[in-house]
Amino acid sequence: MIDLHDRVDEATRRRLLTAARAEAERLDQFVNQLLEAMRRAPDGVADVAVASIDVVQRLRDVAERFNGSGGWAQVRVSGQPCLILADDMLFSQAFSNIIENAVKHSPVDAPVEVTVSETGARVTVIVEDQGPGVPEADLAGIFERNVQAGSKKKRPGYGIGLAVARFNVNAMGGEIRAANRPSGGLRIIAEFARGG
């Protein structure tokens, strides 16, 4: 906004300011959540405000943050509506971090795919990118703090996004793991008990 100054029309200015405010609010929530998690360490206990969440709709809300932003890969969410009992803020932050990581490692023209499926009493969310993937030796550690696996050059960030995602998913009774896609890229799989 500062750089563009008077070369931006009012509608674009309003859209950019709204996006900046939303990002600032998201960052504030993230910092508060991280500080709360650190305060409770080392026992890893989190207060979870459980409510019924429409998984597909919530993931579409998260994806909207990345879609339409200049330079970011597009995020596509698919799956039938299904419900889980979870903490809305923890869920949204976990998948915001996972999707942001996928977008960061994907080519600009390669969409990040988010798929939701329901099998019996389980709901599975899979986030797949088309980036370089992660060396097999590093896969087990990508959810640890301060890890940026598979990258020879330093990428922006502090390596805590996936660690926070794991903390949040586990706090809601879910499970999370990572695997390389056979065709290239990384796949993050999170599973939750169906509910609602």
Short mmCIF file of C-alpha atoms in Angstrom, two decimals:
data_model
loop_
_atom_site.label_atom_id
_atom_site.label_comp_id
_atom_site.label_asym_id
_atom_site.label_seq_id
_atom_site.Cartn_x
_atom_site.Cartn_y
_atom_site.Cartn_z
CA MET A 1 0.00 0.00 0.00
CA ILE A 2 2.82 2.40 0.85
CA ASP A 3 4.76 1.54 -2.31
CA LEU A 4 1.73 1.79 -4.61
CA HIS A 5 0.42 4.98 -2.95
CA ASP A 6 -1.94 6.77 -5.38
CA ARG A 7 -1.74 4.13 -8.15
CA VAL A 8 -4.35 1.94 -6.44
CA ASP A 9 -8.07 2.49 -6.87
CA GLU A 10 -10.35 2.66 -3.82
CA ALA A 11 -11.81 -0.86 -4.26
CA THR A 12 -8.33 -2.42 -4.47
CA ARG A 13 -7.12 -0.34 -1.52
CA ARG A 14 -10.07 -1.54 0.59
CA ARG A 15 -9.48 -5.18 -0.43
CA LEU A 16 -5.77 -4.99 0.43
CA LEU A 17 -6.41 -3.29 3.77
CA THR A 18 -9.06 -5.89 4.66
CA ALA A 19 -6.62 -8.68 3.81
CA ALA A 20 -3.87 -7.01 5.88
CA ARG A 21 -6.20 -6.66 8.86
CA ALA A 22 -7.27 -10.32 8.59
CA GLU A 23 -3.60 -11.39 8.48
CA ALA A 24 -2.78 -9.24 11.52
CA GLU A 25 -5.68 -10.78 13.46
CA ARG A 26 -4.62 -14.30 12.41
CA LEU A 27 -1.05 -13.60 13.49
CA ASP A 28 -2.28 -12.26 16.83
CA GLN A 29 -4.30 -15.46 17.41
CA PHE A 30 -1.31 -17.55 16.41
CA VAL A 31 1.04 -15.77 18.83
CA ASN A 32 -1.48 -16.01 21.69
CA GLN A 33 -1.99 -19.69 21.01
CA LEU A 34 1.75 -20.33 20.84
CA LEU A 35 2.36 -18.47 24.10
CA GLU A 36 -0.42 -20.46 25.77
CA ALA A 37 1.08 -23.73 24.53
CA MET A 38 4.51 -22.66 25.84
CA ARG A 39 3.00 -21.66 29.18
CA ARG A 40 1.56 -25.15 29.57
CA ALA A 41 4.77 -26.92 28.50
CA PRO A 42 6.18 -29.43 29.17
CA ASP A 43 2.94 -31.31 29.91
CA GLY A 44 1.42 -30.34 26.53
CA VAL A 45 -2.06 -29.86 27.97
CA ALA A 46 -4.36 -27.48 26.13
CA ASP A 47 -7.81 -26.17 26.99
CA VAL A 48 -10.05 -27.32 24.15
CA ALA A 49 -13.39 -25.60 23.50
CA VAL A 50 -15.18 -28.44 21.72
CA ALA A 51 -17.92 -27.68 19.20
CA SER A 52 -19.32 -29.30 16.08
CA ILE A 53 -17.33 -28.25 12.99
CA ASP A 54 -18.22 -28.74 9.34
CA VAL A 55 -14.75 -29.85 8.19
CA VAL A 56 -15.10 -29.05 4.48
CA GLN A 57 -16.59 -25.60 5.08
CA ARG A 58 -13.96 -24.69 7.67
CA LEU A 59 -11.17 -25.81 5.32
CA ARG A 60 -12.70 -23.73 2.52
CA ASP A 61 -12.65 -20.74 4.87
CA VAL A 62 -8.96 -21.39 5.56
CA ALA A 63 -8.18 -21.88 1.86
CA GLU A 64 -9.81 -18.56 1.00
CA ARG A 65 -6.93 -16.84 2.74
CA PHE A 66 -4.52 -18.19 0.12
CA ASN A 67 -6.69 -18.06 -2.98
CA GLY A 68 -6.59 -14.87 -4.98
CA SER A 69 -3.51 -13.52 -3.23
CA GLY A 70 -0.80 -12.53 -5.70
CA GLY A 71 2.00 -15.07 -5.94
CA TRP A 72 0.36 -17.79 -3.87
CA ALA A 73 -0.61 -21.17 -5.27
CA GLN A 74 -4.28 -21.90 -5.43
CA VAL A 75 -5.78 -24.20 -2.79
CA ARG A 76 -8.59 -26.57 -3.79
CA VAL A 77 -10.78 -28.25 -1.15
CA SER A 78 -12.93 -31.28 -2.03
CA GLY A 79 -15.07 -33.76 -0.13
CA GLN A 80 -18.56 -34.28 1.19
CA PRO A 81 -19.67 -32.27 4.23
CA CYS A 82 -18.93 -34.07 7.49
CA LEU A 83 -18.74 -33.08 11.14
CA ILE A 84 -16.18 -33.53 13.88
CA LEU A 85 -16.13 -32.33 17.48
CA ALA A 86 -13.15 -30.00 17.75
CA ASP A 87 -11.90 -26.61 18.85
CA ASP A 88 -12.59 -24.21 15.98
CA MET A 89 -9.55 -22.01 16.60
CA LEU A 90 -7.15 -24.94 17.05
CA PHE A 91 -8.51 -26.64 13.92
CA SER A 92 -8.31 -23.51 11.78
CA GLN A 93 -4.79 -22.66 12.98
CA ALA A 94 -3.53 -26.22 12.44
CA PHE A 95 -4.73 -26.33 8.84
CA SER A 96 -3.72 -22.76 8.14
CA ASN A 97 -0.17 -23.78 9.09
CA ILE A 98 -0.30 -27.03 7.09
CA ILE A 99 -1.71 -25.35 3.98
CA GLU A 100 0.71 -22.43 4.26
CA ASN A 101 3.59 -24.92 4.40
CA ALA A 102 2.24 -26.72 1.31
CA VAL A 103 1.80 -23.46 -0.61
CA LYS A 104 5.28 -22.31 0.35
CA HIS A 105 6.86 -25.46 -1.09
CA SER A 106 4.73 -25.72 -4.24
CA PRO A 107 5.36 -24.19 -7.66
CA VAL A 108 3.19 -21.09 -8.14
CA ASP A 109 1.10 -22.76 -10.85
CA ALA A 110 0.61 -26.05 -8.96
CA PRO A 111 -2.55 -26.16 -6.81
CA VAL A 112 -2.45 -27.53 -3.27
CA GLU A 113 -5.12 -30.23 -2.95
CA VAL A 114 -7.07 -30.64 0.30
CA THR A 115 -9.30 -33.72 0.40
CA VAL A 116 -11.78 -34.70 3.12
CA SER A 117 -13.13 -38.24 3.41
CA GLU A 118 -15.21 -40.11 5.95
CA THR A 119 -14.72 -43.81 6.68
CA GLY A 120 -16.74 -45.36 9.46
CA ALA A 121 -16.11 -43.38 12.62
CA ARG A 122 -13.08 -41.51 11.22
CA VAL A 123 -12.71 -38.30 9.22
CA THR A 124 -9.48 -37.93 7.26
CA VAL A 125 -8.06 -34.69 5.90
CA ILE A 126 -5.23 -34.95 3.36
CA VAL A 127 -3.22 -31.91 2.24
CA GLU A 128 -1.00 -32.56 -0.80
CA ASP A 129 1.49 -30.29 -2.52
CA GLN A 130 3.54 -30.70 -5.67
CA GLY A 131 6.80 -29.47 -4.22
CA PRO A 132 10.08 -31.34 -3.81
CA GLY A 133 8.87 -33.55 -0.96
CA VAL A 134 11.02 -34.37 2.06
CA PRO A 135 13.95 -36.80 2.27
CA GLU A 136 12.71 -40.04 3.84
CA ALA A 137 15.22 -39.65 6.69
CA ASP A 138 13.65 -36.28 7.60
CA LEU A 139 9.96 -37.27 7.42
CA ALA A 140 9.64 -38.37 11.05
CA GLY A 141 11.02 -35.06 12.30
CA ILE A 142 9.06 -32.50 10.29
CA PHE A 143 6.60 -31.95 13.14
CA GLU A 144 9.40 -31.01 15.53
CA ARG A 145 10.08 -27.38 16.42
CA ASN A 146 12.69 -25.45 14.39
CA VAL A 147 12.80 -28.03 11.58
CA GLN A 148 12.69 -27.06 7.90
CA ALA A 149 13.32 -30.45 6.37
CA GLY A 150 14.46 -31.00 2.83
CA SER A 151 15.52 -27.44 2.15
CA LYS A 152 19.15 -26.63 1.43
CA LYS A 153 18.42 -22.92 1.29
CA LYS A 154 16.73 -21.19 4.17
CA ARG A 155 13.06 -20.45 3.52
CA PRO A 156 11.15 -17.70 5.32
CA GLY A 157 9.80 -18.82 8.68
CA TYR A 158 10.92 -20.31 11.96
CA GLY A 159 10.10 -23.99 11.49
CA ILE A 160 7.29 -24.02 14.07
CA GLY A 161 4.21 -24.14 11.83
CA LEU A 162 3.95 -27.93 11.57
CA ALA A 163 4.93 -28.34 15.23
CA VAL A 164 1.98 -26.14 16.23
CA ALA A 165 -0.26 -28.05 13.79
CA ARG A 166 0.67 -31.35 15.44
CA PHE A 167 0.13 -29.89 18.91
CA ASN A 168 -3.33 -28.65 17.91
CA VAL A 169 -4.40 -31.86 16.17
CA ASN A 170 -3.23 -33.97 19.12
CA ALA A 171 -4.96 -31.62 21.59
CA MET A 172 -8.23 -32.33 19.77
CA GLY A 173 -7.70 -36.10 19.99
CA GLY A 174 -6.58 -36.42 16.38
CA GLU A 175 -3.52 -37.96 14.77
CA ILE A 176 -1.22 -36.51 12.14
CA ARG A 177 1.53 -37.93 9.93
CA ALA A 178 3.45 -37.14 6.76
CA ALA A 179 4.43 -39.10 3.66
CA ASN A 180 5.93 -38.34 0.28
CA ARG A 181 3.61 -38.61 -2.72
CA PRO A 182 4.69 -41.22 -5.29
CA SER A 183 4.43 -38.58 -8.03
CA GLY A 184 6.38 -35.98 -6.01
CA GLY A 185 5.46 -33.60 -3.23
CA LEU A 186 4.42 -34.00 0.38
CA ARG A 187 1.22 -35.42 1.82
CA ILE A 188 0.03 -34.49 5.33
CA ILE A 189 -2.67 -36.80 6.71
CA ALA A 190 -4.74 -35.85 9.76
CA GLU A 191 -7.42 -38.10 11.24
CA PHE A 192 -10.21 -37.23 13.67
CA ALA A 193 -13.10 -39.04 15.29
CA ARG A 194 -16.36 -38.32 13.50
CA GLY A 195 -18.88 -36.44 15.63
CA GLY A 196 -21.32 -33.62 15.79
#
